[in-house]
Short mmCIF file of C-alpha atoms in Angstrom, two decimals:
data_model
loop_
_atom_site.label_atom_id
_atom_site.label_comp_id
_atom_site.label_asym_id
_atom_site.label_seq_id
_atom_site.Cartn_x
_atom_site.Cartn_y
_atom_site.Cartn_z
CA MET A 1 48.61 -68.36 22.37
CA PHE A 2 49.88 -67.09 18.88
CA ILE A 3 53.22 -67.66 16.99
CA GLU A 4 54.23 -65.07 14.36
CA TYR A 5 56.93 -65.80 11.82
CA GLU A 6 58.30 -64.00 8.82
CA PHE A 7 60.10 -65.48 5.79
CA VAL A 8 61.26 -64.13 2.43
CA ASN A 9 60.95 -66.37 -0.60
CA GLU A 10 64.26 -66.64 -2.00
CA GLU A 11 62.97 -68.60 -5.25
CA PRO A 12 59.57 -68.14 -6.91
CA VAL A 13 56.67 -69.75 -5.28
CA LYS A 14 54.09 -71.54 -7.18
CA ILE A 15 50.99 -72.73 -5.21
CA ALA A 16 48.25 -73.72 -7.67
CA ASP A 17 44.51 -72.46 -7.81
CA ILE A 18 42.85 -75.15 -9.61
CA TYR A 19 39.51 -73.33 -9.73
CA LEU A 20 41.07 -70.11 -11.24
CA SER A 21 43.29 -72.27 -13.86
CA LYS A 22 42.30 -72.39 -17.48
CA GLU A 23 43.46 -74.82 -20.23
CA GLY A 24 46.95 -74.03 -21.26
CA GLN A 25 47.35 -71.53 -18.10
CA LYS A 26 47.86 -72.41 -14.51
CA ALA A 27 46.92 -69.97 -12.11
CA ILE A 28 48.44 -69.48 -8.64
CA CYS A 29 47.49 -68.19 -5.07
CA ASN A 30 48.96 -64.57 -4.53
CA TYR A 31 49.90 -65.76 -0.95
CA VAL A 32 51.02 -68.65 0.82
CA PRO A 33 47.83 -70.52 2.35
CA GLY A 34 47.87 -72.10 5.81
CA SER A 35 47.29 -75.53 4.39
CA SER A 36 50.70 -75.31 2.48
CA ILE A 37 52.36 -74.12 5.84
CA ARG A 38 50.82 -76.89 7.59
CA GLY A 39 51.63 -79.55 5.06
CA SER A 40 55.53 -78.31 4.92
CA ILE A 41 55.59 -78.73 8.88
CA VAL A 42 53.97 -82.13 8.85
CA SER A 43 56.38 -83.15 6.23
CA LEU A 44 59.49 -82.14 8.42
CA LEU A 45 58.16 -84.10 11.38
CA ALA A 46 56.83 -87.06 9.70
CA ALA A 47 60.27 -88.96 10.28
CA GLY A 48 60.01 -88.35 13.98
CA GLU A 49 59.31 -90.91 16.85
CA SER A 50 56.53 -88.84 18.09
CA PHE A 51 54.76 -88.07 14.83
CA GLU A 52 51.76 -89.97 15.47
CA GLU A 53 50.87 -87.99 18.71
CA GLN A 54 51.98 -84.68 17.07
CA LYS A 55 49.87 -85.15 14.04
CA LYS A 56 46.67 -85.43 16.01
CA ILE A 57 47.30 -82.07 17.50
CA LEU A 58 48.55 -80.50 14.05
CA LEU A 59 45.77 -81.64 12.18
CA SER A 60 43.12 -80.79 14.57
CA GLU A 61 41.36 -77.55 15.45
CA LYS A 62 43.54 -77.20 18.47
CA THR A 63 46.39 -75.82 16.03
CA CYS A 64 45.36 -73.09 13.29
CA PHE A 65 47.61 -72.11 10.65
CA TYR A 66 46.91 -68.70 9.19
CA ASN A 67 47.67 -67.77 5.47
CA ALA A 68 51.00 -65.98 5.19
CA TYR A 69 50.38 -62.49 3.31
CA PRO A 70 53.10 -60.20 1.87
CA MET A 71 54.18 -57.23 3.92
CA ILE A 72 54.49 -53.73 2.77
CA TRP A 73 57.53 -51.61 2.90
CA GLN A 74 57.26 -48.34 4.47
CA GLU A 75 59.81 -45.89 6.05
CA LYS A 76 62.53 -48.51 6.29
CA GLU A 77 60.38 -51.38 7.70
CA TYR A 78 58.07 -53.93 6.93
CA LEU A 79 54.60 -53.56 8.04
CA THR A 80 51.69 -56.00 8.26
CA ALA A 81 49.02 -56.22 5.50
CA ILE A 82 45.61 -57.82 4.96
CA PRO A 83 43.80 -58.60 1.83
CA THR A 84 42.28 -55.34 0.50
CA PRO A 85 38.83 -54.73 1.67
CA LYS A 86 36.31 -54.65 -1.01
CA GLY A 87 33.65 -51.99 -1.67
CA PHE A 88 35.53 -49.04 -3.08
CA TYR A 89 34.92 -47.34 -6.59
CA GLU A 90 36.53 -44.45 -8.35
CA ASN A 91 36.02 -42.24 -11.31
CA LYS A 92 37.81 -43.31 -14.62
CA LYS A 93 40.48 -40.54 -14.07
CA GLN A 94 41.71 -42.50 -11.00
CA ASP A 95 42.72 -39.19 -9.32
CA GLY A 96 43.19 -40.98 -6.00
CA ASN A 97 39.85 -40.46 -4.49
CA LEU A 98 37.53 -43.31 -3.46
CA GLU A 99 33.64 -43.88 -3.06
CA ASN A 100 32.81 -46.25 -0.25
CA ARG A 101 29.67 -47.71 -1.35
CA VAL A 102 29.33 -50.33 1.63
CA ALA A 103 29.45 -47.29 4.09
CA LYS A 104 26.91 -45.17 2.20
CA LYS A 105 23.60 -44.71 4.08
CA GLU A 106 21.31 -44.05 1.29
CA GLU A 107 21.23 -45.46 -2.46
CA ASN A 108 20.92 -41.60 -3.76
CA GLU A 109 24.36 -40.98 -2.40
CA ILE A 110 25.93 -43.33 -4.96
CA ILE A 111 27.85 -41.58 -7.57
CA SER A 112 27.03 -42.83 -11.13
CA GLY A 113 29.58 -43.61 -13.72
CA ASN A 114 32.09 -44.62 -11.31
CA LYS A 115 34.00 -48.24 -11.57
CA ARG A 116 35.44 -50.61 -9.17
CA ALA A 117 38.68 -49.22 -7.85
CA ALA A 118 42.03 -50.48 -8.73
CA VAL A 119 43.39 -50.94 -5.14
CA GLY A 120 45.78 -53.97 -5.54
CA MET A 121 45.60 -57.34 -3.43
CA PHE A 122 46.94 -56.31 -0.11
CA ALA A 123 46.56 -53.10 1.83
CA ARG A 124 46.83 -51.11 5.10
CA ILE A 125 44.64 -48.41 6.55
CA SER A 126 46.15 -45.25 7.48
CA GLY A 127 43.32 -42.60 8.65
CA GLU A 128 41.53 -41.89 5.50
CA THR A 129 43.85 -43.40 3.29
CA LEU A 130 43.97 -46.90 1.87
CA GLN A 131 47.58 -48.00 1.13
CA TYR A 132 47.79 -50.78 -1.41
CA MET A 133 50.25 -53.00 -3.12
CA SER A 134 50.04 -55.83 -5.66
CA VAL A 135 52.16 -58.95 -6.01
CA GLU A 136 54.29 -59.21 -9.07
CA LYS A 137 54.00 -62.59 -10.92
CA GLY A 138 56.35 -64.22 -13.16
CA GLU A 139 55.58 -66.91 -15.99
CA ALA A 140 57.14 -69.96 -16.96
CA LEU A 141 56.63 -72.60 -19.88
CA ASN A 142 55.94 -76.24 -18.85
CA VAL A 143 56.09 -79.43 -20.78
CA ASN A 144 53.73 -82.22 -19.92
CA ILE A 145 55.43 -85.40 -21.07
CA GLU A 146 52.62 -87.75 -20.79
CA GLU A 147 49.97 -85.61 -22.40
CA GLN A 148 52.53 -84.15 -24.80
CA ASN A 149 51.44 -80.49 -24.68
CA VAL A 150 52.86 -77.33 -23.28
CA PHE A 151 51.35 -74.95 -20.69
CA ARG A 152 52.20 -71.72 -19.02
CA SER A 153 51.96 -71.37 -15.38
CA ASP A 154 52.39 -68.08 -12.94
CA SER A 155 54.49 -67.85 -9.67
CA ILE A 156 55.00 -65.20 -7.37
CA CYS A 157 58.33 -63.59 -7.84
CA SER A 158 61.23 -64.16 -5.53
CA GLY A 159 62.10 -61.57 -2.83
CA TYR A 160 58.89 -60.86 -1.04
CA HIS A 161 58.63 -60.59 2.86
CA PHE A 162 55.55 -62.72 4.04
CA LYS A 163 54.21 -62.83 7.56
CA GLY A 164 52.13 -65.51 9.15
CA TYR A 165 50.44 -66.77 12.27
CA ILE A 166 50.02 -70.15 14.03
CA ARG A 167 47.46 -70.39 16.86
CA VAL A 168 48.25 -73.32 19.26
CA SER A 169 46.67 -74.62 22.44
CA ASP A 170 49.66 -75.59 24.47
CA LYS A 171 53.21 -74.52 25.05
CA LYS A 172 54.88 -77.67 24.27
CA THR A 173 53.29 -77.50 20.68
CA ALA A 174 54.24 -73.96 20.44
CA ASP A 175 57.82 -74.55 21.47
CA LEU A 176 58.10 -77.31 18.71
CA LEU A 177 56.79 -75.14 16.00
CA ILE A 178 59.06 -72.25 16.83
CA ASP A 179 62.28 -74.42 16.88
CA LEU A 180 61.03 -75.98 13.52
CA LEU A 181 60.52 -72.81 11.93
CA ASN A 182 63.67 -71.22 13.03
CA THR A 183 66.01 -74.27 11.96
CA GLY A 184 63.87 -76.06 9.33
CA ASP A 185 64.51 -75.97 5.57
CA PHE A 186 61.22 -74.88 3.96
CA ARG A 187 59.90 -75.32 0.51
CA PHE A 188 56.31 -74.18 -0.61
CA GLY A 189 54.28 -75.11 -3.50
CA SER A 190 54.93 -77.10 -6.59
CA ASN A 191 58.05 -77.57 -8.92
CA ARG A 192 60.21 -77.59 -5.71
CA SER A 193 62.98 -79.48 -7.46
CA ALA A 194 62.88 -77.05 -10.51
CA GLY A 195 64.07 -74.04 -8.62
CA TYR A 196 60.65 -73.10 -6.91
CA GLY A 197 59.53 -72.75 -3.43
CA LYS A 198 62.48 -72.18 -1.40
CA VAL A 199 61.97 -69.58 1.50
CA LYS A 200 64.20 -68.17 3.98
CA MET A 201 62.79 -68.03 7.77
CA ILE A 202 63.73 -64.64 9.26
CA SER A 203 62.13 -65.17 12.67
CA ALA A 204 59.53 -67.07 14.51
CA LYS A 205 58.52 -66.13 17.94
CA TYR A 206 55.49 -65.84 20.52
CA MET A 207 53.28 -62.82 20.20
CA LYS A 208 53.43 -60.66 23.09
CA ASP A 209 50.96 -61.58 25.78
CA GLY A 210 47.48 -60.34 25.19
CA LYS A 211 48.28 -59.54 21.35
CA ARG A 212 46.60 -61.30 18.55
CA PRO A 213 46.95 -61.27 14.66
CA TYR A 214 45.85 -58.08 12.72
CA GLU A 215 44.88 -56.34 16.08
CA GLU A 216 46.09 -52.99 14.68
CA PHE A 217 43.18 -53.16 12.17
CA SER A 218 40.52 -54.10 14.68
CA VAL A 219 38.04 -51.88 16.59
CA ASN A 220 39.77 -53.61 19.59
CA GLY A 221 37.28 -52.92 22.29
CA GLN A 222 33.54 -52.48 22.88
CA THR A 223 31.64 -51.15 20.04
CA GLY A 224 28.00 -50.50 18.81
CA SER A 225 26.26 -50.55 15.62
CA PRO A 226 27.11 -50.66 12.95
CA ILE A 227 30.13 -52.74 12.46
CA TYR A 228 31.97 -53.55 9.22
CA LEU A 229 33.04 -57.29 9.28
CA VAL A 230 35.96 -58.08 6.81
CA ALA A 231 37.22 -61.39 5.59
CA VAL A 232 40.97 -61.73 6.23
CA SER A 233 40.87 -65.24 4.57
CA PRO A 234 38.05 -67.12 2.70
CA PHE A 235 35.24 -68.27 4.94
CA ALA A 236 31.79 -69.83 4.90
CA MET A 237 29.47 -70.98 7.71
CA ARG A 238 27.01 -73.89 7.92
CA GLY A 239 23.23 -73.59 8.42
CA LYS A 240 21.16 -75.66 11.02
CA ASN A 241 21.19 -78.66 8.79
CA GLY A 242 24.80 -78.66 8.01
CA GLU A 243 24.70 -77.08 4.60
CA LEU A 244 26.84 -74.18 3.68
CA CYS A 245 25.19 -70.85 3.82
CA GLY A 246 27.62 -67.96 3.78
CA ILE A 247 26.89 -66.08 6.76
CA ASN A 248 24.48 -67.80 9.46
CA GLU A 249 23.00 -64.48 11.08
CA LYS A 250 21.55 -66.48 13.99
CA ILE A 251 24.92 -68.17 15.05
CA LEU A 252 26.86 -64.83 14.45
CA GLU A 253 24.32 -63.18 16.57
CA GLU A 254 24.90 -65.48 19.48
CA LYS A 255 28.62 -65.03 19.03
CA LEU A 256 28.71 -61.34 19.14
CA GLY A 257 26.11 -61.28 22.08
CA VAL A 258 23.68 -58.88 20.40
CA THR A 259 20.02 -59.06 19.13
CA GLY A 260 18.19 -58.15 15.85
CA LEU A 261 21.35 -58.67 13.69
CA THR A 262 20.85 -57.85 10.00
CA ILE A 263 23.46 -57.54 6.99
CA GLU A 264 22.57 -54.06 5.63
CA GLN A 265 25.22 -53.88 2.79
CA ALA A 266 28.04 -56.10 1.42
CA SER A 267 30.61 -56.16 -1.05
CA THR A 268 31.70 -59.74 -1.88
CA SER A 269 32.91 -62.33 -4.29
CA VAL A 270 32.96 -66.16 -4.06
CA VAL A 271 35.81 -68.43 -4.35
CA LYS A 272 35.94 -72.33 -4.57
CA LYS A 273 38.22 -74.14 -2.07
CA SER A 274 39.02 -77.73 -1.44
CA GLY A 275 42.04 -79.76 0.03
CA PHE A 276 43.76 -82.94 -0.92
CA ASN A 277 43.36 -86.14 0.93
CA ARG A 278 46.75 -87.99 0.51
CA THR A 279 45.26 -91.18 2.10
CA TRP A 280 42.76 -91.65 -0.54
CA GLY A 281 44.80 -89.91 -3.35
CA MET A 282 42.16 -87.43 -4.31
CA ARG A 283 40.79 -83.92 -3.70
CA THR A 284 38.27 -83.36 -1.00
CA PRO A 285 34.83 -81.74 -2.05
CA GLN A 286 34.88 -78.22 -3.12
CA GLN A 287 33.25 -75.54 -1.01
CA SER A 288 32.23 -72.02 -1.93
CA MET A 289 33.52 -69.36 0.24
CA TYR A 290 33.55 -65.67 0.64
CA GLU A 291 36.73 -64.37 -0.94
CA ALA A 292 39.26 -62.54 1.30
CA GLY A 293 38.66 -58.92 1.52
CA SER A 294 34.84 -59.32 1.31
CA VAL A 295 33.10 -56.58 3.54
CA PHE A 296 29.73 -56.77 5.55
CA LYS A 297 28.04 -53.79 7.12
CA ILE A 298 26.24 -55.22 10.02
CA GLU A 299 23.64 -53.64 12.17
CA PHE A 300 22.16 -54.95 15.57
CA HIS A 301 20.51 -53.80 18.94
CA GLY A 302 22.80 -53.53 22.03
CA GLU A 303 26.65 -53.36 22.25
CA ILE A 304 29.46 -55.95 21.50
CA SER A 305 31.80 -56.29 24.33
CA ALA A 306 35.66 -56.29 24.01
CA GLU A 307 35.66 -59.88 25.08
CA LYS A 308 33.25 -60.90 22.19
CA VAL A 309 35.28 -58.90 19.62
CA ARG A 310 38.55 -60.77 20.79
CA GLU A 311 36.67 -64.14 20.82
CA ILE A 312 35.38 -63.90 17.37
CA GLU A 313 38.74 -62.67 15.97
CA GLU A 314 40.76 -65.19 17.66
CA ASN A 315 38.71 -68.24 16.83
CA GLY A 316 37.24 -67.22 13.40
CA LEU A 317 33.91 -68.26 11.96
CA GLY A 318 32.81 -71.26 10.01
CA ILE A 319 34.69 -74.07 8.55
CA ASN A 320 38.24 -75.29 7.81
CA ARG A 321 39.62 -72.67 10.45
CA ASN A 322 42.72 -75.05 11.20
CA GLU A 323 43.85 -74.61 7.48
CA GLY A 324 43.66 -70.66 7.36
CA CYS A 325 39.98 -70.33 6.45
CA GLY A 326 37.49 -68.44 8.63
CA ARG A 327 39.58 -65.38 9.71
CA VAL A 328 37.74 -62.34 10.19
CA LEU A 329 37.99 -58.82 11.61
CA ILE A 330 35.76 -55.90 12.91
CA LEU A 331 37.41 -53.41 11.09
CA LYS A 332 38.12 -50.06 12.36
CA ASP A 333 37.92 -46.68 10.42
CA TYR A 334 36.68 -48.53 7.10
CA ASP A 335 33.90 -46.03 6.81
CA LYS A 336 36.30 -43.15 6.86
CA ILE A 337 38.49 -44.43 3.80
CA SER A 338 38.15 -41.79 0.99
CA LYS A 339 41.60 -41.92 -0.65
CA LYS A 340 44.10 -44.55 -2.09
CA GLU A 341 47.80 -44.57 -2.38
CA LYS A 342 49.86 -46.92 -3.98
CA VAL A 343 53.05 -48.21 -1.69
CA GLU A 344 56.23 -50.13 -2.24
CA SER A 345 55.86 -53.93 -2.33
CA ARG A 346 59.55 -53.88 -1.70
CA LEU A 347 61.01 -56.87 -3.67
CA ALA A 348 63.90 -57.40 -1.20
CA GLY A 349 66.95 -58.53 -3.05
CA ILE A 350 65.37 -59.92 -6.26
CA GLN A 351 68.49 -59.07 -8.14
CA GLU A 352 70.52 -61.11 -5.55
CA ALA A 353 67.96 -64.05 -6.06
CA LYS A 354 68.52 -63.84 -9.88
CA LYS A 355 72.17 -63.13 -9.95
CA LYS A 356 73.28 -66.68 -11.02
CA ARG A 357 70.57 -66.40 -13.87
CA GLU A 358 72.09 -63.23 -15.41
CA LEU A 359 74.33 -62.89 -18.34
CA PRO A 360 77.69 -61.50 -17.68
CA LYS A 361 77.93 -57.81 -18.56
CA TYR A 362 80.07 -57.85 -21.55
CA GLY A 363 81.69 -54.85 -23.09
CA ARG A 364 81.34 -53.63 -26.75
CA GLU A 365 84.42 -55.15 -27.96
CA ASN A 366 83.54 -58.77 -26.86
CA LEU A 367 79.68 -58.86 -26.98
CA PRO A 368 78.29 -62.23 -27.61
CA ARG A 369 77.42 -62.71 -31.13
CA ASN A 370 73.81 -64.27 -30.19
CA LEU A 371 72.23 -62.54 -27.06
CA LEU A 372 69.49 -65.20 -27.00
CA ARG A 373 72.04 -67.87 -26.21
CA TYR A 374 71.90 -68.96 -22.67
CA GLU A 375 73.80 -71.99 -21.27
CA VAL A 376 72.99 -73.73 -17.75
CA THR A 377 75.28 -76.12 -16.14
CA PHE A 378 73.46 -78.73 -14.10
CA SER A 379 75.66 -80.32 -11.28
CA THR A 380 75.17 -84.07 -9.98
CA LYS A 381 73.43 -82.71 -6.85
CA GLY A 382 71.20 -80.41 -9.20
CA LEU A 383 70.23 -83.28 -11.37
CA SER A 384 69.49 -85.42 -8.31
CA ARG A 385 67.27 -82.77 -6.94
CA LEU A 386 65.56 -82.32 -10.15
CA PHE A 387 64.77 -85.77 -10.92
CA GLY A 388 64.57 -87.06 -7.45
CA ARG A 389 67.34 -89.75 -8.04
CA ASP A 390 70.65 -90.10 -9.73
CA ILE A 391 70.53 -90.57 -13.62
CA VAL A 392 73.19 -92.32 -16.00
CA ALA A 393 74.56 -90.81 -19.12
CA GLU A 394 72.53 -93.01 -21.46
CA GLU A 395 69.27 -91.55 -19.82
CA LEU A 396 69.91 -88.29 -21.67
CA TRP A 397 68.42 -90.04 -24.79
CA SER A 398 65.20 -90.28 -22.87
CA LYS A 399 62.39 -88.10 -24.17
CA GLN A 400 61.17 -87.67 -20.58
CA VAL A 401 64.73 -86.57 -19.33
CA PHE A 402 65.38 -84.51 -22.33
CA TRP A 403 62.11 -82.41 -22.08
CA THR A 404 62.60 -82.16 -18.24
CA LEU A 405 65.96 -80.47 -19.02
CA VAL A 406 64.59 -78.36 -21.82
CA ALA A 407 61.73 -76.96 -19.40
CA GLU A 408 64.19 -76.46 -16.45
CA TRP A 409 66.54 -74.34 -18.87
CA PHE A 410 63.34 -72.52 -20.28
CA GLY A 411 62.42 -71.42 -16.63
CA TYR A 412 65.98 -70.11 -16.04
CA TYR A 413 65.88 -68.16 -19.31
CA GLU A 414 62.57 -66.62 -18.76
CA ASP A 415 63.72 -65.25 -15.19
CA MET A 416 67.11 -64.02 -16.25
CA VAL A 417 67.81 -60.41 -17.27
CA LYS A 418 68.83 -60.95 -21.04
CA LEU A 419 70.31 -57.44 -22.15
CA PRO A 420 73.73 -56.18 -21.01
CA ASN A 421 74.04 -52.54 -19.88
CA ASP A 422 75.50 -51.45 -23.33
CA CYS A 423 72.95 -53.09 -25.56
CA TRP A 424 71.78 -49.55 -26.55
CA ASP A 425 75.08 -49.29 -28.42
CA ALA A 426 73.60 -50.90 -31.73
CA ASP A 427 75.19 -50.58 -35.12
CA TYR A 428 73.11 -48.59 -37.48
CA ARG A 429 73.91 -50.94 -40.31
CA ILE A 430 71.66 -53.81 -38.75
CA PHE A 431 68.49 -51.98 -39.59
CA GLU A 432 67.66 -52.57 -43.06
CA SER A 433 64.33 -50.93 -43.02
CA ALA A 434 61.96 -48.94 -40.48
CA LYS A 435 60.34 -52.28 -39.71
CA ASP A 436 63.53 -53.63 -38.36
CA PHE A 437 63.90 -50.81 -36.13
CA ALA A 438 60.39 -51.19 -34.59
CA LYS A 439 61.09 -54.92 -34.01
CA TRP A 440 64.13 -53.89 -32.14
CA CYS A 441 62.37 -51.50 -30.02
CA ILE A 442 59.56 -53.96 -29.18
CA CYS A 443 62.53 -56.39 -28.19
CA ILE A 444 64.36 -53.85 -25.96
CA ALA A 445 61.14 -52.76 -24.30
CA ASN A 446 59.92 -56.48 -23.66
CA ALA A 447 63.09 -56.99 -21.73
CA ASP A 448 62.02 -54.78 -18.87
CA GLN A 449 58.16 -55.19 -19.13
CA ASN A 450 56.04 -57.95 -20.46
CA LEU A 451 54.34 -56.15 -23.19
CA SER A 452 51.60 -58.52 -23.70
CA TYR A 453 50.61 -58.33 -20.00
CA TYR A 454 50.95 -54.68 -19.96
CA VAL A 455 49.01 -54.04 -23.16
CA LYS A 456 46.05 -56.34 -21.95
CA HIS A 457 45.92 -55.68 -18.15
CA VAL A 458 47.18 -52.01 -18.16
CA LEU A 459 46.80 -50.01 -21.37
CA PHE A 460 43.39 -51.87 -22.43
CA LYS A 461 41.86 -52.74 -19.00
CA LEU A 462 42.50 -49.25 -17.60
CA ARG A 463 41.53 -47.04 -20.72
CA THR A 464 39.13 -44.11 -20.78
CA ASN A 465 36.06 -43.94 -22.86
CA PRO A 466 36.21 -47.56 -23.96
CA GLN A 467 35.18 -48.39 -27.61
CA PRO A 468 34.13 -51.52 -29.35
CA ALA A 469 36.86 -51.25 -31.77
CA ASP A 470 39.36 -51.46 -28.96
CA ARG A 471 39.43 -54.95 -28.69
CA VAL A 472 40.35 -55.26 -32.46
CA LEU A 473 43.21 -52.94 -32.14
CA ARG A 474 44.47 -54.73 -28.98
CA ARG A 475 44.64 -58.12 -30.87
CA GLN A 476 46.75 -56.39 -33.74
CA ILE A 477 48.90 -55.11 -31.08
CA GLN A 478 49.32 -58.30 -29.48
CA LYS A 479 50.07 -59.85 -32.63
CA LYS A 480 52.58 -57.47 -33.52
CA ILE A 481 54.31 -58.20 -30.18
#
């Protein structure tokens, strides 16, 4: 049986991906991993009398926590999305037409000169159209007191509507989890005492009898060759000697109940995954897996029954399935996709989430003398949450306390809307030269759009007719910003 639940992140969520992070920049996941959801539930249950018994079930393969992905807003409702399937290319004009190279039968059908299509992080399939969205990220400056350095970290912006699933083996455990999800206080990721990770659960309930996660994207019945197998979460299988091998064709053939199984085409990428063993206080060995969205065109002899389709989609493939890995779908209509359409990700109530961090909307007559000034008041309760204990006045002279407060202030300052509505009512006399006016324009534009990110990842990355001199110009523009 399955539990489906939905939540909105009221605060930015920061779940680090250590294998994508670089020196001075911490990368984050674009979703909430099943392992994070499981960890939060285990933490809430840890104080209970029956925890030892519950832990054995929650940490076994009897209970599988799927990754929670953002939902797409369309026609006044939220719709389920999956990681965008790979294999699509487009011309440099980005006219909305897609070339599906995995579904092509002959190499001479490939259109030369096309590049990988920009199709976001999550998507839905509607006929021949791939409706896609991306997750907006925020940035914050962090101070490492011990190492005495400063680094930037990303976070998923507040206001996204997520949907996740939990597969359970018995009704007692399911009732416990549904009650906990509907009543518990959940925070995911790191920096939870610094204004990150808080989520609001919208609902948690049983899925209707006979339903399974992402069923609407599946062939959902008997099917013949070929099929398109898509990874809904990272997955890897083991060979006969226990080594990781990507896809074990022999085992897959047995699970599907067919013969002569071969992988004819694929569009994949590989990620590294590992967990954390709190008993030993160290990370578990890293494992290379196919990234979510990887697609395989598989041919075989015979027919796959509806029961086999359901079994492989419910049980998953490979390792770490109880942590959200191993989820796959036999995708329907993948070979029909020929167009793309960007749809709303619907940042639900992001302005409400930031309301406490905005400057008051002053009129012209009492505009603040310095718009860069921003004050944060820390309540006693807020300080206790930030430091995990009560602090006394003399500790304010401590470097660790001082820099923690500075980092917290900077995080608030980065997130707030800095300019009042009438900031355009500028006095002409403040411009002593044309350079002053150019700087003022950059400041105004940068308030609504991260110009450094925009220049590098939009203007530069998506430019037509790339030239070697483009990189020099981009560095000059970045320096000017």
